[in-house]
Coordinates of C-alpha atoms in Angstrom, one line a residue:
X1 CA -40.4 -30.5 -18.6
X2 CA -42.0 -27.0 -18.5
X3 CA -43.6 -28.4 -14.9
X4 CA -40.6 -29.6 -13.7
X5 CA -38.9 -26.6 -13.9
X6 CA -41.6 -24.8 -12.4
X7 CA -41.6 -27.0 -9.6
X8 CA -37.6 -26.9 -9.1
X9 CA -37.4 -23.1 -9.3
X10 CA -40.1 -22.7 -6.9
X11 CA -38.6 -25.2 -4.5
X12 CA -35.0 -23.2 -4.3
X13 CA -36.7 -20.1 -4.2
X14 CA -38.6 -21.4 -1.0
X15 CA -35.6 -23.0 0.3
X16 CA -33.1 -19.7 0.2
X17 CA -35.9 -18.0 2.4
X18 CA -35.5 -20.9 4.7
X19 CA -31.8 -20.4 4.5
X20 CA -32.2 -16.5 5.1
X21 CA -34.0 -17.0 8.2
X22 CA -31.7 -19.2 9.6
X23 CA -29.0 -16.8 8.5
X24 CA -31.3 -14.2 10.9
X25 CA -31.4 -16.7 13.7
X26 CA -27.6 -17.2 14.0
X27 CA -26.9 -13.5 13.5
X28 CA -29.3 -13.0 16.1
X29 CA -27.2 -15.6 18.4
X30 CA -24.0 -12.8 18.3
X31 CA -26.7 -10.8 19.5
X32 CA -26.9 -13.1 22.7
X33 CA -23.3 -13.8 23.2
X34 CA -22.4 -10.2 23.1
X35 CA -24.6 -9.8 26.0
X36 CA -23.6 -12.9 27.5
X37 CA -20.2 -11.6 27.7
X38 CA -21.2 -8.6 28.7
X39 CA -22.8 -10.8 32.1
X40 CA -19.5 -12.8 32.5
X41 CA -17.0 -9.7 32.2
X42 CA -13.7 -9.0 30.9
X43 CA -12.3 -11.3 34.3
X44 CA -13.6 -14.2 33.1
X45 CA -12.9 -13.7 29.2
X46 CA -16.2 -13.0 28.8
X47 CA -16.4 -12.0 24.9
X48 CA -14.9 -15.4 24.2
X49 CA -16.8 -17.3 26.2
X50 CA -19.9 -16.2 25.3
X51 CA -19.8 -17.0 22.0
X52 CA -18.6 -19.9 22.2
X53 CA -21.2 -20.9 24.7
X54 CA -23.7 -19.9 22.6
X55 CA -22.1 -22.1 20.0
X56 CA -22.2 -24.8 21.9
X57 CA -25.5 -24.8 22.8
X58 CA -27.0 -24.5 19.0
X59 CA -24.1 -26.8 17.9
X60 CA -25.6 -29.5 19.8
X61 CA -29.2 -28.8 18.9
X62 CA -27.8 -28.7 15.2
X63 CA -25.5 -32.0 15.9
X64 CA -22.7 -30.0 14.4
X65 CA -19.4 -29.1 16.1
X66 CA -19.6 -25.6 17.6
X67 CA -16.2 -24.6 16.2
X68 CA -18.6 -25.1 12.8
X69 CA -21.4 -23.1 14.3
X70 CA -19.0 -20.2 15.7
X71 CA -17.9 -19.7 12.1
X72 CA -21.2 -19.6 10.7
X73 CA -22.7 -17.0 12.9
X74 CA -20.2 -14.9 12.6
X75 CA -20.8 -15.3 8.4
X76 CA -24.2 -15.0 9.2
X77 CA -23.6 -11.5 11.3
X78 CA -21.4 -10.1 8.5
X79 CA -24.4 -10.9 5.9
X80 CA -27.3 -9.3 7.9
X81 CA -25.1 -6.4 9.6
X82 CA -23.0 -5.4 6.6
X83 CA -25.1 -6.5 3.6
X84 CA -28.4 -6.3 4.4
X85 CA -29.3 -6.3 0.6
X86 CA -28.4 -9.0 0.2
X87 CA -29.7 -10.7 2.8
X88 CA -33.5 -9.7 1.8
X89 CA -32.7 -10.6 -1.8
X90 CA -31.9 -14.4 -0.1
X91 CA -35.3 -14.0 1.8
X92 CA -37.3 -13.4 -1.7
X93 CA -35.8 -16.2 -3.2
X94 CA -34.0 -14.6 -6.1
X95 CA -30.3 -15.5 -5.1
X96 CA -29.1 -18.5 -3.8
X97 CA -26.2 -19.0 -0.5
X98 CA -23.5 -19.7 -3.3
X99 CA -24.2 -15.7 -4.7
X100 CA -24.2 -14.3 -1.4
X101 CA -20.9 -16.1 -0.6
X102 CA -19.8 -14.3 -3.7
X103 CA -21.4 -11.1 -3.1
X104 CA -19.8 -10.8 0.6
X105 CA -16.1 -12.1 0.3
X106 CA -16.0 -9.7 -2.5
X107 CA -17.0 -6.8 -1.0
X108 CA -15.4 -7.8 2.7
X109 CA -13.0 -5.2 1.9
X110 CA -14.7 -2.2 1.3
X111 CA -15.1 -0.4 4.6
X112 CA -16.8 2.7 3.7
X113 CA -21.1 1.7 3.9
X114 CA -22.0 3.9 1.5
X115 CA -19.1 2.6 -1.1
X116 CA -20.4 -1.0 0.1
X117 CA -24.1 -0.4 -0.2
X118 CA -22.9 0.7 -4.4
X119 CA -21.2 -2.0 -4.6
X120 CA -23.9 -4.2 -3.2
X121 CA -26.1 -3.2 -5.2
X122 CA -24.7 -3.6 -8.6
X123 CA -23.7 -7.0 -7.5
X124 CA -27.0 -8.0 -6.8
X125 CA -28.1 -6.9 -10.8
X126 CA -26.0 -9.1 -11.8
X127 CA -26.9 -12.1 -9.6
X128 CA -30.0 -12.1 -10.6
X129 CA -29.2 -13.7 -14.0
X130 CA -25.2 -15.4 -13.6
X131 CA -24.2 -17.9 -12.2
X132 CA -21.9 -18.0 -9.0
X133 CA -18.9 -18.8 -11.1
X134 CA -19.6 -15.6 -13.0
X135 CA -20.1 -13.7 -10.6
X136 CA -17.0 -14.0 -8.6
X137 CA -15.0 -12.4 -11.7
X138 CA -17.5 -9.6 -12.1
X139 CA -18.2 -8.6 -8.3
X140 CA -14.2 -8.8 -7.9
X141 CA -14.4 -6.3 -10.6
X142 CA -16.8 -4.0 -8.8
X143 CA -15.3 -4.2 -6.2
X144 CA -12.2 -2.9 -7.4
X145 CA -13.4 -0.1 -9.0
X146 CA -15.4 1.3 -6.5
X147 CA -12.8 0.9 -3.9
X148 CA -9.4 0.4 -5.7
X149 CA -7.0 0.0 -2.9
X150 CA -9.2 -2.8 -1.7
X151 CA -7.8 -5.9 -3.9
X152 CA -4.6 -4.1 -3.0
X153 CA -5.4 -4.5 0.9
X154 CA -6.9 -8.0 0.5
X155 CA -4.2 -9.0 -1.8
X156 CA -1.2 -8.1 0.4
X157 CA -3.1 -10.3 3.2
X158 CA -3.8 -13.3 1.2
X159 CA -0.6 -13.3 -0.5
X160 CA 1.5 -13.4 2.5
X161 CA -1.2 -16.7 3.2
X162 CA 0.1 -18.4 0.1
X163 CA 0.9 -21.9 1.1
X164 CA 1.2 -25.9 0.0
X165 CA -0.6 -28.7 2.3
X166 CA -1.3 -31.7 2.0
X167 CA -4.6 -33.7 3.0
X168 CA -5.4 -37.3 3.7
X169 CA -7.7 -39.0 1.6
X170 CA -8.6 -43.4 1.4
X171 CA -8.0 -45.1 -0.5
X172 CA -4.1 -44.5 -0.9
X173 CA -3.8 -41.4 -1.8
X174 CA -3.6 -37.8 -0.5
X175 CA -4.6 -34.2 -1.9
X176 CA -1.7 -31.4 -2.5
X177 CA -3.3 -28.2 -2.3
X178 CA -1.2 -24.8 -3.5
X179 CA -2.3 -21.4 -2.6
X180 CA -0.9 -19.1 -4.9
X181 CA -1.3 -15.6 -6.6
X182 CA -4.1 -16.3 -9.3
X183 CA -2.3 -15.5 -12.4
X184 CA 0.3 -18.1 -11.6
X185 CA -1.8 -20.8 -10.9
X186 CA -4.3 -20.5 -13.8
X187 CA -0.9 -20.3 -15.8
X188 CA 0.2 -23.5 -14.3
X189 CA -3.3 -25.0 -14.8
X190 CA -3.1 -24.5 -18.2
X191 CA 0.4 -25.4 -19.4
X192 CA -0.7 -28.8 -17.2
X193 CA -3.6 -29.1 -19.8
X194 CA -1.5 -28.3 -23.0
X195 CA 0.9 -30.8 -21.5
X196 CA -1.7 -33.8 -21.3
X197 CA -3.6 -32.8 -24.4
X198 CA 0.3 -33.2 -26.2
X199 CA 0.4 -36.3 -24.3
X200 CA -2.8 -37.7 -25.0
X201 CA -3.0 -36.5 -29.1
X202 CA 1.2 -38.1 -29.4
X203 CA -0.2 -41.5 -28.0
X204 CA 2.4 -43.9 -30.0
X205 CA 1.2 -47.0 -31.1
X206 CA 3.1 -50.4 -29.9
X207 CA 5.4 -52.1 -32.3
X208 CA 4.5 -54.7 -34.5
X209 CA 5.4 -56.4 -37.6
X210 CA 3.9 -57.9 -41.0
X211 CA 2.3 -60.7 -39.0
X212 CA 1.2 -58.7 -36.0
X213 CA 0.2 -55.5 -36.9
X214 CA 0.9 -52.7 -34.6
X215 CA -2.1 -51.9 -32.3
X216 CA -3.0 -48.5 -30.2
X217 CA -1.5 -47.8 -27.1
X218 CA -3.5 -49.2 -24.1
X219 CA -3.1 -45.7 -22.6
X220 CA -6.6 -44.8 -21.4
X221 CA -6.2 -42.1 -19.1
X222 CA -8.5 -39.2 -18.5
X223 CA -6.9 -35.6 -18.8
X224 CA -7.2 -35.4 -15.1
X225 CA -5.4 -38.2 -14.5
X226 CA -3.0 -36.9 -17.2
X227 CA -2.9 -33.8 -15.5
X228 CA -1.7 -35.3 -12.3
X229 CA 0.9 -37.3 -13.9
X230 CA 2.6 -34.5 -15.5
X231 CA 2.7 -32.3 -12.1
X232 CA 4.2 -35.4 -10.8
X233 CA 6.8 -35.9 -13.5
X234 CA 7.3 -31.9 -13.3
X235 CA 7.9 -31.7 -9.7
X236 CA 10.1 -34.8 -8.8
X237 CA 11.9 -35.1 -12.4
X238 CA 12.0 -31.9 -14.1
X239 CA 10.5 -33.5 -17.2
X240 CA 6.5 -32.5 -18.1
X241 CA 6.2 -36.0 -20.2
X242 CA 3.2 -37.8 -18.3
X243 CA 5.4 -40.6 -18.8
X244 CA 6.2 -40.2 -22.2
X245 CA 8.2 -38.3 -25.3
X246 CA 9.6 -34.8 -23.5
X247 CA 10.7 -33.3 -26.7
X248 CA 7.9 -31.3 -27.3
X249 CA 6.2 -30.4 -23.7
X250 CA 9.3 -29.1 -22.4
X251 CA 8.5 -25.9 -24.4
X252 CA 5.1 -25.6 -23.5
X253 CA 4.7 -22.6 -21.4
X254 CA 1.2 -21.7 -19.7
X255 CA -1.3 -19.0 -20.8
X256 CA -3.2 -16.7 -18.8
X257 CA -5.4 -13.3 -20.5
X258 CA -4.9 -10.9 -18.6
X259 CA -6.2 -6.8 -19.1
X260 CA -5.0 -4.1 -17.6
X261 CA -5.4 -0.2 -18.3
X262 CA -2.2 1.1 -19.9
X263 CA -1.6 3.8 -17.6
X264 CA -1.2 0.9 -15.3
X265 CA 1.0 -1.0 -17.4
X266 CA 3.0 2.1 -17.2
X267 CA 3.6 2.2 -13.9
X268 CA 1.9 5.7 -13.9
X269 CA -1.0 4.2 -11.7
X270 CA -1.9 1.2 -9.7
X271 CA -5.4 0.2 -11.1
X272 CA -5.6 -3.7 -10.9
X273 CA -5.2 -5.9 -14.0
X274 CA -8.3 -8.4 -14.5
X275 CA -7.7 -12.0 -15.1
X276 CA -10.1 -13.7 -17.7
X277 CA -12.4 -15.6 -15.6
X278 CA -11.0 -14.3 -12.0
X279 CA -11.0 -11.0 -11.5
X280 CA -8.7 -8.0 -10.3
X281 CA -5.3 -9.1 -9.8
X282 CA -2.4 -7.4 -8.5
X283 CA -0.6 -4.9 -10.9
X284 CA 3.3 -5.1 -10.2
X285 CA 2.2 -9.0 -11.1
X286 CA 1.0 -8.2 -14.5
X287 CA 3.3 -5.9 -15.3
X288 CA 6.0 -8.8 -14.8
X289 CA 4.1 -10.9 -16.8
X290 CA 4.3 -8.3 -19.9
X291 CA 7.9 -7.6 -19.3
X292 CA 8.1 -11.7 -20.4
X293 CA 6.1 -11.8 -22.8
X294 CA 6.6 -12.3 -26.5
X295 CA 3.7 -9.8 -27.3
X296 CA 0.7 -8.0 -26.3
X297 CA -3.2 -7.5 -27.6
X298 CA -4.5 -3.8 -27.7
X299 CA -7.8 -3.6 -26.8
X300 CA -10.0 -0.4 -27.5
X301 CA -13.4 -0.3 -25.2
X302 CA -16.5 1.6 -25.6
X303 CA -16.8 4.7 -23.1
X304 CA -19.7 3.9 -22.1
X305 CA -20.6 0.5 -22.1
X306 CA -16.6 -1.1 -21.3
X307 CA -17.0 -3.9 -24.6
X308 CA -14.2 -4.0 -27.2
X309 CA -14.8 -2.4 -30.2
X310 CA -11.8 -3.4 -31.7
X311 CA -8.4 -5.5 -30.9
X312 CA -5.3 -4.8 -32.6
X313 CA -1.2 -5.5 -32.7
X314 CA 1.3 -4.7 -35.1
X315 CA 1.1 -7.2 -37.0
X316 CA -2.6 -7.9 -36.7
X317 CA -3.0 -11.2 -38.0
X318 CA -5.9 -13.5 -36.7
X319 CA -7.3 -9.5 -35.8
X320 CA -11.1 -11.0 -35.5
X321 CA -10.2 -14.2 -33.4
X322 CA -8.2 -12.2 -31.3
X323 CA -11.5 -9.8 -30.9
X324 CA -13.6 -12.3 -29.6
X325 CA -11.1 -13.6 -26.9
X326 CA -11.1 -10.2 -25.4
X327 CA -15.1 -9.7 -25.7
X328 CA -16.2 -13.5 -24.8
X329 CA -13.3 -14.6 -22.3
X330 CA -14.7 -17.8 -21.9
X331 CA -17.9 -19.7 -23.5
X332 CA -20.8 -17.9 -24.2
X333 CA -23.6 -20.8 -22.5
X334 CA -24.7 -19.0 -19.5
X335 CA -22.8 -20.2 -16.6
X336 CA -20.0 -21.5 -18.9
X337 CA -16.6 -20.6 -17.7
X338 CA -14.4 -22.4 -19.8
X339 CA -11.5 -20.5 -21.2
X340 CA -12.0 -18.7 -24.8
X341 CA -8.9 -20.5 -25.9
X342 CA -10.1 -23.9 -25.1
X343 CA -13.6 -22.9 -26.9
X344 CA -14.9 -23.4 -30.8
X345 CA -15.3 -20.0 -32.4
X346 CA -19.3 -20.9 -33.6
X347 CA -21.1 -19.2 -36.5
X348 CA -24.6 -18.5 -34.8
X349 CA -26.2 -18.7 -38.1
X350 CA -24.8 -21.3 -40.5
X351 CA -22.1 -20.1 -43.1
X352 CA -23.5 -22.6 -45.1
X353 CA -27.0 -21.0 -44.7
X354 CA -25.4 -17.5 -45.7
X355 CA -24.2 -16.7 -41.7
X356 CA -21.3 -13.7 -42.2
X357 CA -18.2 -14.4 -40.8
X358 CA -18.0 -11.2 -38.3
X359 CA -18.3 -10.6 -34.5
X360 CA -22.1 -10.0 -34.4
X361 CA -22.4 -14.1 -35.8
X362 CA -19.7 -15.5 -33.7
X363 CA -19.1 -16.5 -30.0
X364 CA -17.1 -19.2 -28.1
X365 CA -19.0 -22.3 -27.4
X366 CA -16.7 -25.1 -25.6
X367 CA -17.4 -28.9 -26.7
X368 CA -20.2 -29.5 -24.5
X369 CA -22.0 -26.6 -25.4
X370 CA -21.4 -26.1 -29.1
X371 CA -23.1 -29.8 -29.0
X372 CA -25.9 -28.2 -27.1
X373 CA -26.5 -25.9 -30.1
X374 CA -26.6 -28.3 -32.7
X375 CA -28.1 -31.3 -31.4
X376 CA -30.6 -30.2 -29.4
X377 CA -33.3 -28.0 -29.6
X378 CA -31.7 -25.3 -27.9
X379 CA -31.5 -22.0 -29.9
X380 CA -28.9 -19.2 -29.9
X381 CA -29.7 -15.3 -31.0
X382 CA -27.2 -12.5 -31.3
X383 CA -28.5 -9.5 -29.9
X384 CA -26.5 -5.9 -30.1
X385 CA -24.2 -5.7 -28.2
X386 CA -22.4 -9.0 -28.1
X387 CA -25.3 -10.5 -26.2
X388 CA -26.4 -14.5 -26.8
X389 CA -30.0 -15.1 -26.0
X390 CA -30.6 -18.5 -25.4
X391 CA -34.0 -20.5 -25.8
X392 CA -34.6 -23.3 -24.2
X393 CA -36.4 -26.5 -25.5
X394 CA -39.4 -25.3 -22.9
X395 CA -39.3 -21.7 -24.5
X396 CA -37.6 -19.7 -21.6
X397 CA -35.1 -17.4 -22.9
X398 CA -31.8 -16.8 -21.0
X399 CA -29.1 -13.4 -21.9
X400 CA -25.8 -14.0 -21.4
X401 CA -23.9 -10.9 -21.5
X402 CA -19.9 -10.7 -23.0
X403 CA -18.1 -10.8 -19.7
X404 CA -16.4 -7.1 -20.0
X405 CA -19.8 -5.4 -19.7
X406 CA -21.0 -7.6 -17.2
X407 CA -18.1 -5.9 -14.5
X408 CA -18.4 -2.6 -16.3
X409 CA -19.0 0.7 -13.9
X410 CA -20.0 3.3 -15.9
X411 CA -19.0 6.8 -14.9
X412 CA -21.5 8.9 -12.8
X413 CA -23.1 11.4 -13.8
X414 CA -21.4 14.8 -13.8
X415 CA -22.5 16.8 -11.0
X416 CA -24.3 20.6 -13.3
X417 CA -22.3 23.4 -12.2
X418 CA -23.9 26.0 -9.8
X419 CA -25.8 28.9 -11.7
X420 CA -24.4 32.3 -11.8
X421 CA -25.8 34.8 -9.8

């Protein structure tokens, strides 16, 4: 195993400098097409002919269509122009292309270079030990707080793209794809879930008698397929049963966790709310969304760092489960992004092996992973700080670190005021 690992890190370590240098090459293809255009001149259309007659050319060395290759150099431009940074950390083989597509539609919007090249580089830190998935959530993050009226910017654009399509598939059926403001589709995505998880645990059993005892349902869908069948019933009959009883899923309503500054909640300031598992989201949104709802977590954060220290409401029942929601998010297994509230709240040492019942002995493990723990000879450590360290069944030891710190900025340093003279 220990070899096999080697052997697989060293290979995608030698094939994202492969994929940097042909990141170079097509970057260095604009190169050509500007000055291609610059020989056909403005009569003859020249900017857009060049390119694409540069496209054309490598799309048919490449046996790919050159509308495919046109899109890809100019990608490839915007990585080596704009974030050279991260380009060179592709060459050494420390990133993969799923970071850098991360690193760069997060950042697209900042158009000040030195504001960009900050950015860049705290998103880079962190790429060197997330995964992609969380990633996006923390560079979105960044990104905001560098340069706050970018998600605004970006927002206002991609909002106004919001749309439904639908695509072919074989087979019989067809895909419905919705583009929509994040915090309403993850809050749709989830009352889906609820929905089929009702349906599924509510299976009733089919009638039978003395002689012919009643037997389970037949009902063996999955909770995608349940999924789909409640959007369907939702959409064309108003009622979310899968099929089934609508007593109950008719009042289940979606959940999103969302935090946002409370100056901004106020209205006093437009700072951008962050979506568990997303990123920056757009405030006037949020601040509907509390306006709604029944009731809302106070969460205090360290100064310095950005973790929770401590969650509170009113009535501040379930105080320490609610604690971990804010600091975990989602599960704690490095690369894990599924939601806190579809997690197991895990004892890291045993309570039956004299494990305390507090925050610096709990995290969120989902199913899969809480498995992991147990049953195999993968290891868990709490460090300070809310950080897991992970040990393989090889011996290689992974951090993962609680999501709020991970897209923290701390403050600079306060410039010393001039001596007196």
């Amino acid at each position: 195993m220990t070899a096999l690992v080697d052997d697989l890190v060293a290979t995608r370590r030698k094939i994202a400098a492969l994929q940097a240098r042909e990141a170079r090459l097509l970057a260095y293809g604009v190169d050509l097409a500007l000055e291609r255009a610059a020989e056909l001149g403005s009569s003859r259309s020249g900017s857009d002919l060049g390119i694409r007659e540069i496209a054309a050319e490598l799309g048919a060395a490449m046996r790919v269509s050159d509308r495919t290759v046109q899109n890809r150099m100019g990608d490839a431009s915007a990585l080596v122009g704009r974030f050279a940074g991260t380009h060179t950390t592709l060459e050494r083989g420390e990133i993969d292309t799923a970071h850098v597509r991360v690193i760069v539609d997060a950042g697209a919007g900042i158009s000040d270079d030195t504001a960009r090249a900050h950015y860049e580089q705290l998103a880079l830190e962190i790429a060197r030990h997330e995964s992609p998935n969380r990633l996006r959530a923390a560079a979105r993050a960044i990104a905001a707080s560098i340069d706050p009226d970018s998600p605004t910017r970006l927002k206002r654009l991609a909002t106004d793209a919001r749309t439904v399509r639908i695509q072919d598939l074989d087979d019989g059926l067809a895909r419905l794809v919705a583009d929509l403001p994040a915090p309403l589709a993850y809050a749709i995505h989830d009352r889906l879930t609820q929905t089929a998880r009702h349906v599924r645990d509510t299976r009733d059993a089919v009638p039978g008698d003395e002689q012919n005892p009643a037997e389970p349902a037949s009902d063996d869908r999955t909770m995608d397929q349940l999924r789909a069948d409640v959007l369907a019933d939702l959409l064309l009959t108003a009622t979310p049963t899968a099929h089934g009883d609508a007593d109950v899923t008719t009042r289940i309503t979606g959940r999103v966790q969302v935090t946002i500054p409370l100056r901004s909640l106020a209205g006093a300031t437009d700072e951008p709310g962050i979506l568990a598992g997303y990123g920056p989201v757009d405030p006037a949104l949020i601040r509907d969304l509390a306006a709604a709802a029944p009731g809302w977590d106070r969460v205090f954060t360290d100064a310095d760092t950005g973790l929770p220290v401590a969650v509170d409401r009113y009535r501040p029942d379930a105080a320490l489960k609610r604690y971990l929601s804010a600091r975990d998010e989602h599960c704690r297994f490095p690369g894990c992004r599924r939601p806190a509230h579809t997690c197991d709240i895990d004892h890291t040492i045993d309570a039956a092996r004299g494990g305390p019942t507090d925050p610096c002995n709990l995290a969120h493990f989902c199913k899969r992973h809480h498995t992991l723990k147990h049953d195999t000879a993968w290891t868990a450590k709490q460090l300070p700080g809310g950080i897991l360290e992970w040990t393989s069944p090889t011996g290689r030891t992974y951090n993962d670190n609680p999501a709020p710190t991970v897209r923290f900025i701390p403050d600079p340093e306060p410039t010393p005021a001039p001596a007196p003279f």
